[in-house]
Coordinates of C-alpha atoms in Angstrom, one line a residue:
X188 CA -186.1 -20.0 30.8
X189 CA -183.4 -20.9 28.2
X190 CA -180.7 -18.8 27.6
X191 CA -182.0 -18.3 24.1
X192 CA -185.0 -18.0 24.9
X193 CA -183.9 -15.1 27.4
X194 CA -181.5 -13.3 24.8
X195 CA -184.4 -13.4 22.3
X196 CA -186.9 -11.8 24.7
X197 CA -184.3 -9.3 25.4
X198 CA -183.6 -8.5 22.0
X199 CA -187.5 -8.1 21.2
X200 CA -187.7 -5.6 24.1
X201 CA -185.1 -3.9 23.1
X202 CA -186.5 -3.3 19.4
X203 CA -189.7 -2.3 20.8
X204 CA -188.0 0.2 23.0
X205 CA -186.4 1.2 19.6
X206 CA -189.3 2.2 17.9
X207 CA -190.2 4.6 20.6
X208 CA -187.4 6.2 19.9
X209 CA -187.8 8.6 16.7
X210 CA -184.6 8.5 14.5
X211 CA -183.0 11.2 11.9
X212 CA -179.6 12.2 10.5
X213 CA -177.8 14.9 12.0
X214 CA -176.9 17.5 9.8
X215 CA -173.7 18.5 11.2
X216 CA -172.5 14.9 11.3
X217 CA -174.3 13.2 9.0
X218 CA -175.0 9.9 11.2
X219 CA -178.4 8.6 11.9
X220 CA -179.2 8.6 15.3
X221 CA -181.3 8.1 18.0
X222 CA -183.4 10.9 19.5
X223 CA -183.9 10.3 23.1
X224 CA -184.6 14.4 23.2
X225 CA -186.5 16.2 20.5
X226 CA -185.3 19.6 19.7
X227 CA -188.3 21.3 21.6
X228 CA -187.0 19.3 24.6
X229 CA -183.4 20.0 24.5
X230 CA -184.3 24.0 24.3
X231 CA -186.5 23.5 27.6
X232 CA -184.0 21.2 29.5
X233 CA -181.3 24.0 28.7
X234 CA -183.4 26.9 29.7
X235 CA -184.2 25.1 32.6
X236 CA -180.7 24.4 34.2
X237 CA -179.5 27.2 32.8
X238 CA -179.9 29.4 36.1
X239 CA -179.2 27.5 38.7
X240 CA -175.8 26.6 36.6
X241 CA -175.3 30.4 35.8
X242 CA -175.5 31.6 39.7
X243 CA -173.3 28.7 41.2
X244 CA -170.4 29.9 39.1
X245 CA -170.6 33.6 40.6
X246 CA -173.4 34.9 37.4
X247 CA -172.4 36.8 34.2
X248 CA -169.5 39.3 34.4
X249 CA -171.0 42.5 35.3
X250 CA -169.0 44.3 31.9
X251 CA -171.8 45.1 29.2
X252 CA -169.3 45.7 26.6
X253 CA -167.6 42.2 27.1
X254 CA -170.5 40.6 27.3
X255 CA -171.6 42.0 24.1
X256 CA -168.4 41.1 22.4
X257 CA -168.8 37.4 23.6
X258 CA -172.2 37.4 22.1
X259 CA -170.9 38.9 19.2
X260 CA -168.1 36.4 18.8
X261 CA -170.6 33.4 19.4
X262 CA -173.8 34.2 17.2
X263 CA -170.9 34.5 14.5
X264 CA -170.3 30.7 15.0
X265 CA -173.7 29.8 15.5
X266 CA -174.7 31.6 12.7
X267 CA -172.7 29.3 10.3
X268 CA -173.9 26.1 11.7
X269 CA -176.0 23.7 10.3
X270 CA -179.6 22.8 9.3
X271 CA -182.0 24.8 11.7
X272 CA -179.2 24.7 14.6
X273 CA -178.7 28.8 13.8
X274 CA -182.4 29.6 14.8
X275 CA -181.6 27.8 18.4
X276 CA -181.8 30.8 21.5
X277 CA -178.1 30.8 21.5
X278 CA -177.1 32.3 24.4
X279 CA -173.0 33.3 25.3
X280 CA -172.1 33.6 29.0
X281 CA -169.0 35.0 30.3
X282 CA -169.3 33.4 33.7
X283 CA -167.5 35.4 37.1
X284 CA -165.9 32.4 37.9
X285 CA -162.1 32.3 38.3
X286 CA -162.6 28.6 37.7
X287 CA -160.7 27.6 34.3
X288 CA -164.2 25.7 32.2
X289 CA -166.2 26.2 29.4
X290 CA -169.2 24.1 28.9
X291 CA -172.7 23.9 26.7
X292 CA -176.2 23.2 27.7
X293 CA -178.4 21.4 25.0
X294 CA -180.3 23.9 23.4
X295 CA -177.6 26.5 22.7
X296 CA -176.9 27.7 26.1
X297 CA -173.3 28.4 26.4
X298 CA -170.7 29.5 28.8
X299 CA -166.8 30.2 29.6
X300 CA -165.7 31.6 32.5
X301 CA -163.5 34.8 33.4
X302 CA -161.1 32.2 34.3
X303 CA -160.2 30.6 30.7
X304 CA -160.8 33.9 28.6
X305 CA -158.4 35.6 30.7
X306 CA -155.5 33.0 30.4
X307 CA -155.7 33.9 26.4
X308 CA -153.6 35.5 23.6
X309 CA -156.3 36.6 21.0
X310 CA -159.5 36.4 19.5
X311 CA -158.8 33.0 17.6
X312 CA -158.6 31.4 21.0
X313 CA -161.8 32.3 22.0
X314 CA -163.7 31.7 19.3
X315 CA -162.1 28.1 19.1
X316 CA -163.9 27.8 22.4
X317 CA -167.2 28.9 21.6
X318 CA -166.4 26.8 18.6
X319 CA -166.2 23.6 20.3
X320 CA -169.2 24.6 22.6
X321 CA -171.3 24.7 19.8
X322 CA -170.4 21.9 18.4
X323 CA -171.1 20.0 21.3
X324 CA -174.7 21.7 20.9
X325 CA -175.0 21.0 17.1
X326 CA -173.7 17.5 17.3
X327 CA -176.2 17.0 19.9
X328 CA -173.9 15.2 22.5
X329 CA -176.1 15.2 25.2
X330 CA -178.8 13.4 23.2
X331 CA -176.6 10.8 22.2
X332 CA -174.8 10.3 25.3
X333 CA -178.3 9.8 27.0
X334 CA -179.0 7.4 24.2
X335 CA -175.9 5.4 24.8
X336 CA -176.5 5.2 28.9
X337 CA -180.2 3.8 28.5
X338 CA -179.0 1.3 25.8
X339 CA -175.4 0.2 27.8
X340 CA -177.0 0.5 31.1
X341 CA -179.9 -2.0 30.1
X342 CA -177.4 -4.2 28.1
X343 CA -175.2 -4.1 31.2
X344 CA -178.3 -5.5 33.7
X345 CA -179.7 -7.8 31.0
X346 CA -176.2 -9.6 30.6
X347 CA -175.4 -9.6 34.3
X348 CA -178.5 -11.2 34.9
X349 CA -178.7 -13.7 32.0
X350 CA -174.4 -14.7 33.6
X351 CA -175.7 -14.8 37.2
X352 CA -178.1 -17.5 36.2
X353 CA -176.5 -19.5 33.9
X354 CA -173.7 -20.5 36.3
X355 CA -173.4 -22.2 39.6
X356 CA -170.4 -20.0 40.6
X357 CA -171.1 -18.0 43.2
X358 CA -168.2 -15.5 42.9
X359 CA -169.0 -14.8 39.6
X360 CA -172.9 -14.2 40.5
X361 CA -171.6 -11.7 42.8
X362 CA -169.0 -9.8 40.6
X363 CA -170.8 -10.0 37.4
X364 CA -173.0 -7.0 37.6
X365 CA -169.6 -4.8 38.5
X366 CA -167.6 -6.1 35.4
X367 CA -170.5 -5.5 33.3
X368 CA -171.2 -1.8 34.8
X369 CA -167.7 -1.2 34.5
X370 CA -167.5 -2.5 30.6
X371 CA -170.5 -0.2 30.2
X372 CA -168.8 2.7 31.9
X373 CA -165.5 2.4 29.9
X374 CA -167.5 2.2 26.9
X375 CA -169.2 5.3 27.6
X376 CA -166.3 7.2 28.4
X377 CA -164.6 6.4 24.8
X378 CA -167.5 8.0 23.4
X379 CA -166.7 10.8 25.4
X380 CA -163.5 11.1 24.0
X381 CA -164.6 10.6 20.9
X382 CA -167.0 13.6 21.3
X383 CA -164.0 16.1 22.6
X384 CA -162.3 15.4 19.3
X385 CA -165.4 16.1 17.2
X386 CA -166.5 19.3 19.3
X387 CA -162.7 20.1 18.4
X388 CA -163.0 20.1 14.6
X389 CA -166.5 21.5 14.7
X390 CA -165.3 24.4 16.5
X391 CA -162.4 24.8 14.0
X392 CA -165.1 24.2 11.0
X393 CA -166.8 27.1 12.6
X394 CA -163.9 29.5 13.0
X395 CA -162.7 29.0 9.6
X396 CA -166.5 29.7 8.2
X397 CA -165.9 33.3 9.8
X398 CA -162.2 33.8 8.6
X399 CA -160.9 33.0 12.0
X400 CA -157.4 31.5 11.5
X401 CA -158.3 27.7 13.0
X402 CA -154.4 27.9 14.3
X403 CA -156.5 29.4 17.7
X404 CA -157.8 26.1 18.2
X405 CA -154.2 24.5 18.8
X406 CA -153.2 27.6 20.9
X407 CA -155.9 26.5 23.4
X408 CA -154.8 22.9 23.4
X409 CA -150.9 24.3 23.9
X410 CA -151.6 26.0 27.3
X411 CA -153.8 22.9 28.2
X412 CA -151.0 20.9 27.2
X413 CA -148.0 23.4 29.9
X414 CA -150.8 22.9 32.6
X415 CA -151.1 19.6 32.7
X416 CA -148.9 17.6 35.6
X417 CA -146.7 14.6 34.6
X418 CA -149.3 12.6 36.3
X419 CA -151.4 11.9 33.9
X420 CA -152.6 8.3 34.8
X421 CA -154.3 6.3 31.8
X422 CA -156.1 8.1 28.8
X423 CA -158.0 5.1 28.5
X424 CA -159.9 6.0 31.4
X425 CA -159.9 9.4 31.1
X426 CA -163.2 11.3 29.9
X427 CA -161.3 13.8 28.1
X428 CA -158.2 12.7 25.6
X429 CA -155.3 14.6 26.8
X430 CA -154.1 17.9 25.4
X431 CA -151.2 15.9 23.4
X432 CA -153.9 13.7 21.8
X433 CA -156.1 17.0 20.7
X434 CA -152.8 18.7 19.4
X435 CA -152.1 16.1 17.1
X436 CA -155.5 16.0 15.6
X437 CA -155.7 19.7 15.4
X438 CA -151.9 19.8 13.5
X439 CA -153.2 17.0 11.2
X440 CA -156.4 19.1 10.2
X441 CA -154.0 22.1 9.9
X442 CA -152.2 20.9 7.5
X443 CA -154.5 18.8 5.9
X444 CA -157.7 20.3 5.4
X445 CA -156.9 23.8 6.6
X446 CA -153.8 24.1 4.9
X447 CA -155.1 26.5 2.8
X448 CA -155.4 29.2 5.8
X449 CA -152.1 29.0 7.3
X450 CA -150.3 32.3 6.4
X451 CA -153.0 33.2 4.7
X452 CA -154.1 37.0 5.2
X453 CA -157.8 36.1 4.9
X454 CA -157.6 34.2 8.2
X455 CA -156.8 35.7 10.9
X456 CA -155.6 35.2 14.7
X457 CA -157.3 39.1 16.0
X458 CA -154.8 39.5 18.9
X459 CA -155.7 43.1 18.1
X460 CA -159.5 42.9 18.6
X461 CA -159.2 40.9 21.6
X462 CA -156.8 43.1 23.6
X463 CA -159.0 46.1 22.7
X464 CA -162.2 44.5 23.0
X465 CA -161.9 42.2 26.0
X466 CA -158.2 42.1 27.9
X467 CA -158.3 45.9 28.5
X468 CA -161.9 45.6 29.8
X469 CA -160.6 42.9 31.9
X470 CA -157.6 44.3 33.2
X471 CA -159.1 48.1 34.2
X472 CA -161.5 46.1 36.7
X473 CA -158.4 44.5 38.6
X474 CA -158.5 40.7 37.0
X475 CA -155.5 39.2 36.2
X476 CA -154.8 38.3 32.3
X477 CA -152.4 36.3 30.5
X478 CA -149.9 33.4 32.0
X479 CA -150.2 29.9 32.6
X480 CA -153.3 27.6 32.9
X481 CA -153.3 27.7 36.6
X482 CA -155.2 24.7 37.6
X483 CA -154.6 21.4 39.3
X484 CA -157.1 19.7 36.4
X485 CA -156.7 21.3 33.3
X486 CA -158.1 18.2 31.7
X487 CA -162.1 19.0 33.3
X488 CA -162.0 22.2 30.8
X489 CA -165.3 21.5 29.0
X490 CA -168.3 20.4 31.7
X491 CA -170.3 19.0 29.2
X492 CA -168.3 15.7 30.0
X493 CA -166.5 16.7 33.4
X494 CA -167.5 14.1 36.0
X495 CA -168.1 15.0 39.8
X496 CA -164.8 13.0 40.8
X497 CA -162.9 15.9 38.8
X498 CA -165.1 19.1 38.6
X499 CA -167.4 20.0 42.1
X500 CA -168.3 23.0 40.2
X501 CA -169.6 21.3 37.7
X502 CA -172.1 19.1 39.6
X503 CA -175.5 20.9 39.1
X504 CA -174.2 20.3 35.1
X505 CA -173.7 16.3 35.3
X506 CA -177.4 16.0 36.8
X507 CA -179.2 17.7 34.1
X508 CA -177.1 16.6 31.0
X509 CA -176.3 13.1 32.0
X510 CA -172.5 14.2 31.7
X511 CA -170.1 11.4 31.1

């Protein structure tokens, strides 16, 4: 077969894969895109891992009152999303898990453990948070980031195979497929960071929606950004952009789009609420609050895209939401 003959047959299979797949614009983005889950599905596949995840990072803190107030805090956000995303089964977990994550299930499950919430300042952190958990949901991350593995993945084994034969080279028939897999892969994870940065300004779009002063978003990234070592390899390759990269983007929309909110009395931080309504809980059962991000890898905060080489905890996660 020639090689245009192959690259046509490809490209006919991969439209008639195509039109298996139904297609609709997102309401929270506005991009068309493929839907390798329907909404039905993503519900189930949440609800189904959702379990399993919850008991291997130690269950729900045994508080009723915090729990309440993280609910509380996250149907706010949820409420104010878009298109039918506010009738999803949201569901807000404050996780026993000393573990320093936060992470999203498709569907609407969320989660963050004792861990994070402990390490903040006030109520504007922690709904930036749940912010950026639900956007992950809302943006449908998971869909899209299954989407983008079946179509780089088949690219990746099409083109390896169509280069293995057209040469006489044996070297390159034997290192073609791991280029390919690894262009694939390094495509995937630039999405990934791409999809940090958008959870980001969701979550802030979120806070400010509820009069939450969208500054809380940036005081997250700021303890990220103390916690992190010097040895901070290449972004390129990273599956999260680093804490400096999300600052910057947050400071832009601060005083850009948000600009209206800063020192603005309508918008505020609720250092208040929070020390009334979760730190004091917190601290009369013995866990420590406040201080530095203590963690070796600040950077898997988020398991949504944490990968098994950084997060253990987060393995039962990557298996069920194809994370990145």
């Amino acid at each position: 077969m020639t090689l245009l003959r192959r690259s046509l047959t490809t490209l006919t299979a991969a439209t008639l894969v195509a039109t298996f797949v139904a297609c609709s614009t997102n309401p929270t983005t506005g991009r068309s895109e493929f839907n390798m889950l329907s909404r039905e599905e993503e519900i189930a596949l949440g609800a189904e891992a959702s379990p399993e995840l919850k008991a291997e990072f130690g269950g729900a803190v045994k508080k009723p009152e915090v729990n309440a107030y993280i609910t509380e805090l996250g149907q706010k956000l949820a409420a104010v999303t878009e298109g039918e995303n506010p009738s999803l089964p949201w569901e807000f977990t404050l996780l026993d898990s000393d573990v320093i994550n936060a992470f999203a299930l498709p569907g609407g499950k969320v989660f963050i453990s004792k861990g994070l919430a402990n390490r903040m300042k006030n109520e504007a952190e922690l709904a930036a948070v749940l912010g950026h958990e639900v956007g992950h949901v809302t943006a449908r991350h998971t869909n899209n980031q299954m989407t983008r593995q079946v179509l780089v993945g088949g690219a990746a084994a099409v083109a390896a195979s169509v280069l293995a034969e057209t040469t006489d080279s044996q070297e390159i028939q034997q290192i073609a497929p791991l280029a390919l897999n690894i262009g694939g892969q390094t495509l995937l994870l630039r999405y990934s960071r791409n999809q940090e940065l958008e959870a980001d300004a969701l979550g802030m779009r979120y806070m400010v929606r509820n009069g939450w002063d969208p500054k809380g978003a940036l005081g997250v990234m700021q303890i990220l950004d103390q916690a992190m070592s010097n040895d901070r390899g290449m972004e390129f390759l990273s599956t999260h952009p680093y804490p400096k990269t999300r600052i910057d983007a947050i400071n832009e929309q601060l005083s850009g789009e948000y600009a209206y909110t800063q020192n603005n009395p309508e918008y505020t931080l609720g250092a208040e609420s929070f020390q009334r309504r979760y730190l004091s809980k917190m601290a009369a059962s013995g866990a420590p609050t406040g201080g530095i991000f203590a963690i070796a890898q600040p950077a898997t905060w988020c398991a949504l895209c944490a990968s098994g080489e950084h997060a253990d905890e987060a393995n039962t996660a990557e298996k069920v939401i194809a994370a990145e």
